[in-house]
Coordinates of C-alpha atoms in Angstrom, one line a residue:
M1 CA -13.0 23.8 17.2
G2 CA -12.9 21.0 15.3
Q3 CA -15.6 20.2 11.9
I4 CA -18.4 17.9 13.4
L5 CA -20.5 16.1 10.0
V6 CA -23.7 15.1 10.4
G7 CA -25.3 12.5 8.5
T8 CA -26.7 8.1 8.3
C9 CA -25.4 5.4 8.0
S10 CA -26.5 4.5 4.5
W11 CA -27.8 7.1 1.2
T12 CA -29.7 3.9 -0.6
D13 CA -32.0 1.8 2.0
R14 CA -34.6 0.5 1.0
A15 CA -37.1 2.1 4.1
L16 CA -35.2 5.2 3.5
V17 CA -35.8 4.9 -0.6
G18 CA -39.2 3.8 -0.5
S19 CA -40.0 7.0 2.4
G20 CA -40.6 9.4 -0.1
W21 CA -37.6 11.7 1.1
Y22 CA -36.1 11.7 -2.1
P23 CA -37.8 13.8 -4.2
P24 CA -39.1 13.0 -8.3
G25 CA -36.9 13.6 -10.9
R26 CA -33.9 12.4 -7.7
R27 CA -34.3 8.9 -7.2
D28 CA -32.3 7.0 -9.2
A29 CA -28.6 6.5 -7.9
E30 CA -27.0 9.7 -9.3
G31 CA -30.1 11.8 -8.1
R32 CA -30.2 10.6 -4.7
L33 CA -26.4 10.5 -3.2
R34 CA -26.5 14.2 -5.0
H35 CA -29.9 15.3 -3.0
Y36 CA -28.2 14.3 0.4
A37 CA -25.1 15.2 0.1
E38 CA -26.6 19.1 -0.5
R39 CA -28.1 18.5 2.9
F40 CA -25.5 16.4 4.9
G41 CA -21.9 16.0 5.1
V42 CA -20.8 12.6 5.9
V43 CA -22.6 8.9 4.8
E44 CA -21.3 5.0 6.0
V45 CA -21.0 3.4 2.7
D46 CA -23.5 0.2 5.0
A47 CA -22.8 -2.0 1.9
S48 CA -19.4 -2.6 1.6
Y49 CA -19.6 -5.2 4.6
Y50 CA -22.1 -7.2 2.3
A51 CA -19.9 -7.6 -0.5
L52 CA -16.4 -5.9 -1.4
P53 CA -16.9 -3.0 -3.1
G54 CA -16.0 -1.8 -6.5
E55 CA -13.0 1.0 -7.6
R56 CA -16.1 1.6 -10.4
N57 CA -18.7 2.3 -7.4
S58 CA -16.2 4.8 -5.1
R59 CA -15.3 6.6 -8.6
L60 CA -19.1 7.7 -9.3
W61 CA -19.3 8.8 -5.7
A62 CA -16.3 10.8 -6.0
E63 CA -17.9 12.7 -8.1
R64 CA -21.5 12.8 -7.8
T65 CA -20.3 14.6 -3.7
P66 CA -19.0 18.1 -3.4
D67 CA -15.6 19.1 -1.7
G68 CA -15.8 17.6 1.6
F69 CA -18.0 14.8 1.5
V70 CA -16.8 12.2 3.4
F71 CA -18.2 9.0 3.3
D72 CA -17.1 5.8 6.3
V73 CA -16.4 2.6 4.5
K74 CA -17.7 -0.1 6.9
A75 CA -15.5 -2.9 6.1
F76 CA -15.9 -5.9 5.1
S77 CA -17.2 -8.8 6.7
L78 CA -15.0 -11.0 6.7
L79 CA -12.1 -8.8 8.2
T80 CA -14.1 -8.5 11.3
G81 CA -14.7 -11.9 11.6
H82 CA -18.3 -11.9 11.0
P83 CA -20.2 -14.7 8.8
T84 CA -19.9 -14.2 4.8
R85 CA -21.6 -15.7 2.4
E86 CA -19.6 -17.7 -0.7
A87 CA -21.8 -15.9 -2.5
V88 CA -20.3 -12.6 -2.3
M89 CA -16.4 -13.8 -2.1
P90 CA -14.5 -12.9 -5.6
D91 CA -13.1 -15.2 -7.6
G92 CA -14.1 -18.5 -6.1
L93 CA -13.2 -18.0 -2.4
R94 CA -14.0 -20.0 0.2
A95 CA -15.1 -17.0 2.7
E96 CA -12.4 -18.2 5.5
H97 CA -11.4 -16.0 7.8
R98 CA -8.6 -18.4 9.0
D99 CA -7.2 -19.0 5.9
P100 CA -4.3 -16.6 5.6
A101 CA -4.5 -16.7 1.4
V102 CA -7.5 -15.5 1.3
L103 CA -7.3 -12.5 3.9
D104 CA -4.3 -11.2 2.1
Q105 CA -6.9 -11.3 -1.3
V106 CA -10.2 -9.5 0.2
W107 CA -7.4 -7.0 1.7
A108 CA -6.2 -6.5 -1.7
R109 CA -9.5 -6.3 -2.9
F110 CA -10.8 -4.1 -0.5
A111 CA -7.9 -1.4 -0.8
T112 CA -8.3 -1.7 -4.4
G113 CA -12.0 -0.9 -4.4
I114 CA -11.8 2.5 -1.8
E115 CA -8.9 3.6 -3.9
P116 CA -11.0 6.2 -5.7
L117 CA -12.4 7.8 -2.4
R118 CA -9.1 7.9 -0.8
E119 CA -7.2 9.6 -3.9
A120 CA -10.4 12.2 -3.7
G121 CA -9.9 13.2 -0.5
R122 CA -13.7 11.3 0.4
L123 CA -12.3 9.1 2.5
G124 CA -13.6 9.5 6.0
S125 CA -12.8 6.4 7.9
V126 CA -12.8 2.9 7.4
L127 CA -15.2 1.2 10.0
F128 CA -14.4 -1.7 12.0
Q129 CA -17.1 -2.9 13.4
F130 CA -16.4 -6.3 16.0
P131 CA -18.7 -8.5 16.2
P132 CA -20.3 -9.1 20.5
W133 CA -17.8 -12.0 20.3
F134 CA -14.4 -10.1 20.0
R135 CA -13.8 -9.7 23.5
P136 CA -10.9 -8.2 25.2
G137 CA -8.1 -10.4 25.4
E138 CA -4.7 -10.8 23.5
P139 CA -5.9 -12.3 20.2
A140 CA -8.2 -9.0 19.9
E141 CA -4.8 -7.7 20.8
I142 CA -3.1 -9.2 17.8
F143 CA -6.5 -8.4 15.7
L144 CA -6.3 -4.8 15.9
R145 CA -2.7 -4.9 16.1
E146 CA -2.3 -6.2 12.3
C147 CA -5.5 -4.3 11.3
A148 CA -3.7 -1.2 11.5
E149 CA -0.7 -2.7 10.2
R150 CA -2.6 -3.4 7.0
T151 CA -4.4 0.0 6.6
E152 CA -1.0 2.0 7.2
G153 CA -2.2 5.7 6.6
W154 CA -5.9 5.1 6.5
P155 CA -8.1 6.9 9.2
L156 CA -10.0 4.1 10.5
A157 CA -12.5 3.9 13.5
V158 CA -13.5 0.3 16.0
E159 CA -16.6 0.1 17.4
F160 CA -17.0 -2.1 20.1
R161 CA -20.3 -4.5 20.4
H162 CA -19.6 -6.7 23.9
P163 CA -19.4 -4.5 26.4
S164 CA -16.8 -5.3 28.8
W165 CA -14.3 -3.0 26.2
W166 CA -15.1 0.6 28.1
E167 CA -16.2 -0.9 31.3
R168 CA -15.0 1.1 34.5
G169 CA -10.9 -1.1 35.0
R170 CA -11.2 -1.4 31.4
S171 CA -11.6 1.3 29.8
E172 CA -8.5 2.7 30.2
A173 CA -6.4 0.1 29.0
T174 CA -9.1 -0.2 25.9
G175 CA -8.3 3.4 24.7
A176 CA -4.6 3.1 25.0
L177 CA -4.7 0.2 22.5
L178 CA -6.3 2.2 20.3
A179 CA -4.8 5.4 20.8
R180 CA -1.5 2.9 20.0
H181 CA -3.0 2.3 16.8
G182 CA -4.2 5.7 16.0
M183 CA -7.3 4.2 15.4
A184 CA -10.9 6.5 17.0
A185 CA -13.1 4.7 19.2
V186 CA -16.7 4.5 18.4
A187 CA -19.2 5.7 20.7
V188 CA -22.9 4.5 20.4
D189 CA -26.0 5.1 21.2
M190 CA -28.7 2.4 22.5
T191 CA -30.8 1.0 24.7
Q192 CA -29.2 0.5 28.0
R193 CA -31.3 -2.4 29.3
L194 CA -30.0 -5.0 28.1
A195 CA -26.6 -7.1 29.5
S196 CA -24.9 -6.5 26.4
S197 CA -26.1 -2.8 25.9
V198 CA -22.5 -0.9 25.0
P199 CA -22.3 2.2 27.4
P200 CA -22.3 5.2 26.1
V201 CA -18.5 6.8 26.7
T202 CA -17.1 9.1 24.4
P203 CA -13.5 8.1 25.1
V204 CA -10.7 9.6 22.4
T205 CA -8.4 7.9 20.9
S206 CA -7.8 9.8 17.8
P207 CA -6.6 13.5 17.7
R208 CA -7.8 13.6 13.9
L209 CA -11.7 12.0 14.6
S210 CA -14.2 10.9 16.0
V211 CA -17.4 8.3 15.8
V212 CA -21.0 8.1 17.2
R213 CA -23.5 6.2 16.1
F214 CA -26.9 6.0 17.3
H215 CA -28.7 2.5 16.2
G216 CA -31.7 3.6 18.7
R217 CA -33.2 2.5 21.4
S218 CA -35.0 -0.8 20.8
T219 CA -34.9 -3.3 23.4
A220 CA -35.0 -5.5 20.5
W221 CA -31.5 -5.2 20.1
G222 CA -29.6 -8.2 19.0
T223 CA -33.0 -10.8 19.1
G224 CA -35.0 -9.2 16.5
S225 CA -35.0 -8.1 13.0
K226 CA -33.0 -5.7 11.1
E227 CA -36.0 -3.7 11.5
D228 CA -37.4 -4.6 14.8
R229 CA -33.6 -3.6 16.3
F230 CA -32.7 -0.4 15.3
R231 CA -36.7 1.3 14.8
H232 CA -36.7 4.4 17.0
V233 CA -37.3 7.8 16.3
Y234 CA -35.1 9.7 18.4
G235 CA -37.0 13.1 20.6
E236 CA -35.4 16.2 20.1
D237 CA -34.6 15.3 24.6
E238 CA -32.8 11.8 23.5
L239 CA -30.9 14.8 20.3
A240 CA -29.9 17.3 23.3
E241 CA -28.6 14.7 25.5
W242 CA -25.2 14.4 23.1
L243 CA -25.0 18.0 22.2
P244 CA -22.4 18.5 25.3
R245 CA -20.3 15.5 24.2
V246 CA -20.5 15.5 21.0
R247 CA -19.5 19.4 20.7
R248 CA -16.5 18.2 23.8
L249 CA -15.4 16.0 21.1
A250 CA -15.0 19.0 18.5
Q251 CA -13.7 20.4 21.2
R252 CA -10.2 17.7 21.2
T253 CA -10.6 16.0 17.2
E254 CA -10.3 17.7 14.0
Q255 CA -13.7 15.8 12.9
V256 CA -16.4 14.7 14.9
H257 CA -18.6 12.1 12.5
V258 CA -22.2 11.8 14.3
L259 CA -24.1 8.8 12.2
F260 CA -27.6 7.9 12.8
N261 CA -28.7 3.8 12.3
N262 CA -32.2 4.0 13.5
C263 CA -33.1 2.6 9.5
C264 CA -36.3 2.5 8.9
G265 CA -38.0 4.8 6.7
D266 CA -36.9 9.0 7.2
A267 CA -36.3 8.1 10.5
A268 CA -32.1 8.8 10.1
V269 CA -32.0 11.8 8.4
S270 CA -35.2 13.1 10.1
A271 CA -32.8 12.7 13.9
A272 CA -30.3 14.1 11.5
E273 CA -31.3 16.8 9.9
T274 CA -32.3 17.4 13.8
M275 CA -29.2 16.8 15.7
T276 CA -28.0 19.4 12.9
R277 CA -30.2 22.5 14.0
L278 CA -29.9 21.0 17.7
L279 CA -25.6 21.7 17.3
D280 CA -26.3 25.0 15.5
D281 CA -28.1 27.0 18.0
A282 CA -26.5 25.0 21.0
P283 CA -24.4 27.3 23.5
P284 CA -19.9 26.9 24.0
V285 CA -19.3 23.8 26.3
D286 CA -16.1 24.0 28.6
D287 CA -13.2 23.3 27.2
V288 CA -13.0 20.1 29.7
P289 CA -14.0 16.8 29.7
S290 CA -16.0 15.0 31.8
E291 CA -14.4 12.1 33.6
D292 CA -16.9 10.0 31.8
D293 CA -16.4 10.7 28.5
A294 CA -12.6 9.7 27.5
P295 CA -10.4 6.8 29.4
P296 CA -7.7 8.9 31.0
T297 CA -4.5 7.8 28.7
A298 CA -6.3 8.6 25.5
A299 CA -7.6 12.2 27.8
R300 CA -3.7 12.7 27.5
L301 CA -3.4 13.1 23.6
P302 CA -2.4 16.0 21.9
R303 CA -5.2 18.7 21.5
A304 CA -5.7 18.8 17.4
R305 CA -5.4 21.7 15.2
S306 CA -8.3 23.0 13.9
A307 CA -10.1 20.9 11.1
P308 CA -10.1 22.0 7.3
G309 CA -12.7 21.4 5.0
V310 CA -11.6 18.2 4.5
P311 CA -10.6 15.5 5.9
P312 CA -7.2 14.6 6.8
T313 CA -5.6 13.7 4.0
P314 CA -4.5 9.6 4.2
G315 CA -1.2 8.3 4.3
P316 CA -0.1 5.6 1.0
R317 CA -2.5 2.7 0.2
P318 CA -1.4 0.2 2.0
T319 CA 0.2 -3.0 0.8
P320 CA -1.3 -6.4 2.3
A321 CA 0.6 -7.3 5.0
R322 CA 2.2 -11.0 4.4
S323 CA 0.6 -14.2 5.1
S324 CA 2.4 -15.2 7.6
S325 CA 0.8 -12.3 9.5
S326 CA -2.7 -13.4 9.2
S327 CA -1.7 -16.5 10.9
S328 CA -2.5 -14.4 14.5
S329 CA -5.7 -12.6 12.8
R330 CA -7.0 -16.1 12.3
R331 CA -7.2 -16.8 16.5
A332 CA -8.6 -13.2 17.3
A333 CA -11.5 -14.4 15.0
D334 CA -12.0 -17.9 16.9

């Protein structure tokens, strides 16, 4: 049985900080992280999507957390083809994902920024959350291949926001594509009432890692404010639906990261605490995935070893790809 780590998609969210969850004396930057890490084993770094991470912060995060604690770092917006503000670009670079020279510099800055986490064994994964317009096809496959080349040796997780990636008739090819690049597929919990809803499938595409992200079940997904999109309080029955799926993932991977993104007040940490308790109390499940758990190709991946107390050690720091390779990335993001 692999290790299951439960946490949230931020420990610094303004709504969480203002909710009173952090006790007096633990409300400065260091105190908040130490308080969080005493209760959970994983957290997502959401700020790295909005601005490139810095070495100093990564080093402090590693120093303030215990052995075995890991950070899932969200890829910078420019690296997944999202709109990016010029104000957050380094050294006056243009926020232009079609420029190979810009991409090379941004990739290098991103790698440098998270290096202290990698060196300390705290890098749980780098999360590539692709936008809804990132659809199956040759440009997307080229983009994913180049992401893998630039991050060789890193633990990678991929979340698709367009539902066609996991629709019947396509899911097997998607699973095979991610498995070929050693990328862990991200399973999602969200409302299933919208045409844009991503189905709650749980494919295994890497023997090292599986990730499940709980976005809440608001029908304002994709249309409302951030608070509207993610406002949801999970009930125990909703979380219990996922217990056998999460346990099956843990039987086939070294680690499973279960992360809550319903970031309104303390809703995410409350859900994470409840999920931790439910998992501790859950009975074992059969060591056979259900038909909906994984594409057939992914199901044939080798069985993972039992998880150690710390995440699998990433390989060497990647060297930014040449500019000529970046031209394909530009096409994929169009």
